[in-house]
Amino acid sequence: YHVGKDHKRHLLVHLIREAGWPQVLVFTRTKHGANRLVQQIERAGIAAAAIHGNKSQAARTRALADFKAGRIVALVATEVAARGLDIKELPAVVNYELPNVPEDYVHRIGRTARAGMDGCAVSLVAPDEAGLLRDIERLLRQAIPSRPLPDFEIPVEQPATQAPAAGHPRSGAAPAAADGQRRNASRPRRGGGRRPQRGAGQHSRSR
């Protein structure tokens, strides 16, 4: 799927819920990106954990055990930390960020559809990753199938308001809202009635 970078996490949550994946291995390029993504999708109510080089061996072992036992749905991993992982019957792999090295893409998607099981690999491609996508397609010698971007809800995030300095009220400023009262509570939902975009790419895999 072609999707804006700021909307990737919302699309990921939508795909996990719509597909009903009991498990999904999600790849990011950086450790901090993995930690941030775990926090974001957990706020959406999806159990997740990260494994990367900054995690202790005990923490990585615990996260993998929870993933295999079904206690978490999304395991977010960096390339190096995911090497050597043995996860059977993995239904889905998501490239949240495309790898810098095209060969790593092949290794990532090879973790699903093992032993004759069905599985799929999904890539979320931001505009600045178009070059990485071309490199992968050049390695594969084929285009990665694209899919229309589905309608998915983008939660409204209220901007933080900064209070004026004490003793210097802003001229003409409106009175502060009462505690618990939300401003701009109603904003149009993104995607409603909009023509779907075209996107890349989802691989259905069956061996």
XYZ file of C-alpha atoms in Angstrom, residues 2-206:
205
model
C 1.163 3.537 -0.772
C 0.436 5.568 2.344
C 1.692 8.740 3.982
C 4.282 8.192 6.685
C 2.095 9.788 9.366
C -0.806 7.465 8.530
C 1.096 4.180 8.517
C 0.304 3.253 12.101
C -3.426 3.839 11.554
C -3.389 1.627 8.463
C -1.463 -1.072 10.351
C -4.064 -1.124 13.133
C -6.841 -1.278 10.523
C -5.217 -4.209 8.699
C -4.638 -6.203 11.891
C -8.258 -5.764 12.935
C -9.821 -6.334 9.517
C -7.719 -9.399 8.682
C -8.080 -10.814 12.187
C -4.446 -11.906 12.270
C -3.742 -13.741 15.538
C -0.053 -13.003 15.004
C 1.841 -10.524 12.864
C 5.577 -9.860 12.637
C 6.191 -6.170 11.912
C 9.546 -4.879 10.669
C 10.960 -1.412 11.300
C 14.366 -0.010 10.385
C 15.353 1.436 13.764
C 15.207 0.495 17.445
C 13.552 3.751 18.448
C 11.030 3.312 15.659
C 10.161 -0.148 16.991
C 9.613 1.165 20.527
C 7.509 4.069 19.288
C 5.335 1.838 17.116
C 4.665 -0.564 20.002
C 3.441 2.324 22.144
C 1.216 3.625 19.352
C -0.527 0.364 18.500
C -0.913 -0.587 22.162
C -2.807 2.681 22.652
C -5.148 1.370 19.946
C -5.784 -1.743 22.047
C -3.490 -4.221 20.266
C -1.069 -6.156 22.472
C 2.480 -5.716 21.172
C 6.146 -6.016 22.107
C 9.452 -5.029 20.508
C 12.684 -6.925 20.028
C 15.886 -5.159 19.033
C 19.532 -4.795 19.982
C 18.881 -2.524 22.962
C 16.697 -5.159 24.617
C 18.312 -7.641 26.978
C 18.379 -11.293 25.989
C 15.886 -12.024 28.764
C 13.499 -9.352 27.455
C 13.753 -10.664 23.899
C 13.188 -14.238 25.037
C 10.147 -13.181 27.061
C 8.675 -11.187 24.152
C 9.124 -14.099 21.756
C 7.575 -16.531 24.246
C 4.567 -14.236 24.718
C 4.206 -13.954 20.946
C 4.289 -17.705 20.388
C 1.830 -18.251 23.247
C -0.622 -15.750 21.768
C -0.372 -13.280 24.639
C 0.644 -10.550 22.191
C -0.558 -10.048 18.624
C 2.166 -7.871 17.089
C 5.883 -8.502 17.466
C 7.785 -5.450 16.212
C 11.364 -6.218 15.249
C 14.431 -4.718 13.636
C 16.293 -6.651 10.970
C 19.223 -7.768 13.130
C 17.104 -8.804 16.122
C 14.805 -10.908 13.931
C 17.613 -13.052 12.544
C 17.378 -16.601 13.759
C 13.771 -16.294 14.923
C 11.907 -19.558 14.490
C 8.174 -18.872 14.408
C 5.979 -21.588 12.951
C 2.616 -20.954 11.325
C 3.153 -17.192 11.108
C 0.155 -15.841 9.145
C 1.449 -12.369 8.294
C 4.545 -10.217 7.934
C 4.274 -6.441 7.585
C 7.084 -4.282 6.262
C 6.166 -1.158 8.204
C 9.318 0.354 6.711
C 11.082 -1.061 3.672
C 14.625 -2.308 4.273
C 17.622 -0.410 2.956
C 19.063 -3.660 1.569
C 16.770 -5.326 -1.015
C 17.867 -8.841 -0.029
C 16.511 -8.241 3.471
C 13.029 -7.965 1.972
C 13.293 -11.551 0.745
C 14.409 -12.726 4.185
C 11.546 -10.876 5.864
C 8.695 -12.242 3.762
C 10.226 -15.722 3.859
C 9.185 -15.969 7.506
C 5.547 -16.547 6.581
C 3.896 -19.378 4.617
C 6.357 -21.979 5.837
C 5.780 -25.731 5.739
C 2.956 -25.407 3.221
C 0.966 -22.962 5.353
C -0.819 -19.953 3.888
C 0.464 -16.504 4.726
C 0.781 -13.001 3.383
C 3.368 -10.244 3.308
C 2.289 -6.604 3.278
C 4.423 -3.516 2.673
C 3.477 0.018 3.703
C 5.309 2.341 1.328
C 5.706 6.049 2.066
C 6.537 8.489 -0.760
C 10.176 8.730 0.338
C 10.514 4.922 0.055
C 9.748 4.763 -3.674
C 13.430 4.259 -4.488
C 13.706 1.360 -2.022
C 10.646 -0.243 -3.618
C 12.209 0.013 -7.084
C 15.404 -1.616 -5.802
C 13.400 -4.531 -4.373
C 11.431 -4.994 -7.595
C 14.663 -4.914 -9.571
C 16.062 -7.696 -7.375
C 12.872 -9.756 -7.701
C 12.664 -9.019 -11.445
C 8.970 -8.379 -11.065
C 6.626 -5.694 -9.823
C 5.157 -6.112 -6.364
C 1.348 -6.279 -6.688
C -0.410 -3.121 -5.567
C -3.749 -2.732 -3.828
C -6.126 0.182 -3.356
C -5.746 1.977 -0.068
C -8.750 0.994 2.075
C -10.858 3.495 3.965
C -9.617 3.565 7.530
C -10.226 5.883 10.431
C -7.570 8.387 11.394
C -8.222 9.412 15.005
C -8.452 13.136 15.660
C -5.483 14.265 17.726
C -6.178 17.437 19.660
C -3.316 19.959 19.344
C -1.659 20.934 22.587
C -2.586 24.458 23.678
C 0.037 26.657 25.250
C -1.129 28.920 28.070
C -0.023 32.587 27.889
C 2.627 33.747 30.313
C 1.348 34.748 33.746
C 0.363 38.418 33.937
C 0.391 38.827 30.146
C -2.946 37.636 28.762
C -3.241 37.688 25.010
C -5.412 40.464 23.652
C -8.748 39.181 22.427
C -8.060 35.630 23.593
C -11.142 33.496 24.161
C -11.816 32.235 27.701
C -10.254 28.889 28.503
C -12.519 25.875 28.116
C -13.764 24.248 31.302
C -11.952 21.171 32.579
C -12.921 18.078 30.642
C -14.461 20.078 27.776
C -12.978 19.223 24.398
C -12.537 21.771 21.681
C -13.028 20.973 18.051
C -14.531 17.665 19.120
C -16.058 17.177 15.720
C -13.818 16.979 12.704
C -14.549 15.159 9.470
C -13.301 11.599 9.296
C -10.601 11.131 6.750
C -11.426 8.888 3.863
C -15.220 9.189 4.004
C -16.556 9.191 0.463
C -13.085 9.651 -0.966
C -11.989 7.735 -3.979
C -9.434 5.094 -2.915
C -5.838 5.633 -3.897
C -3.749 2.976 -5.541
C -1.101 1.330 -3.489
C 1.682 -1.227 -3.255
C 1.875 -3.958 -2.201
C 0.637 -7.193 -0.751
C 1.980 -10.628 -1.450
C -0.167 -13.648 -0.750
C 2.128 -16.550 -0.128
C 1.403 -20.262 -0.195
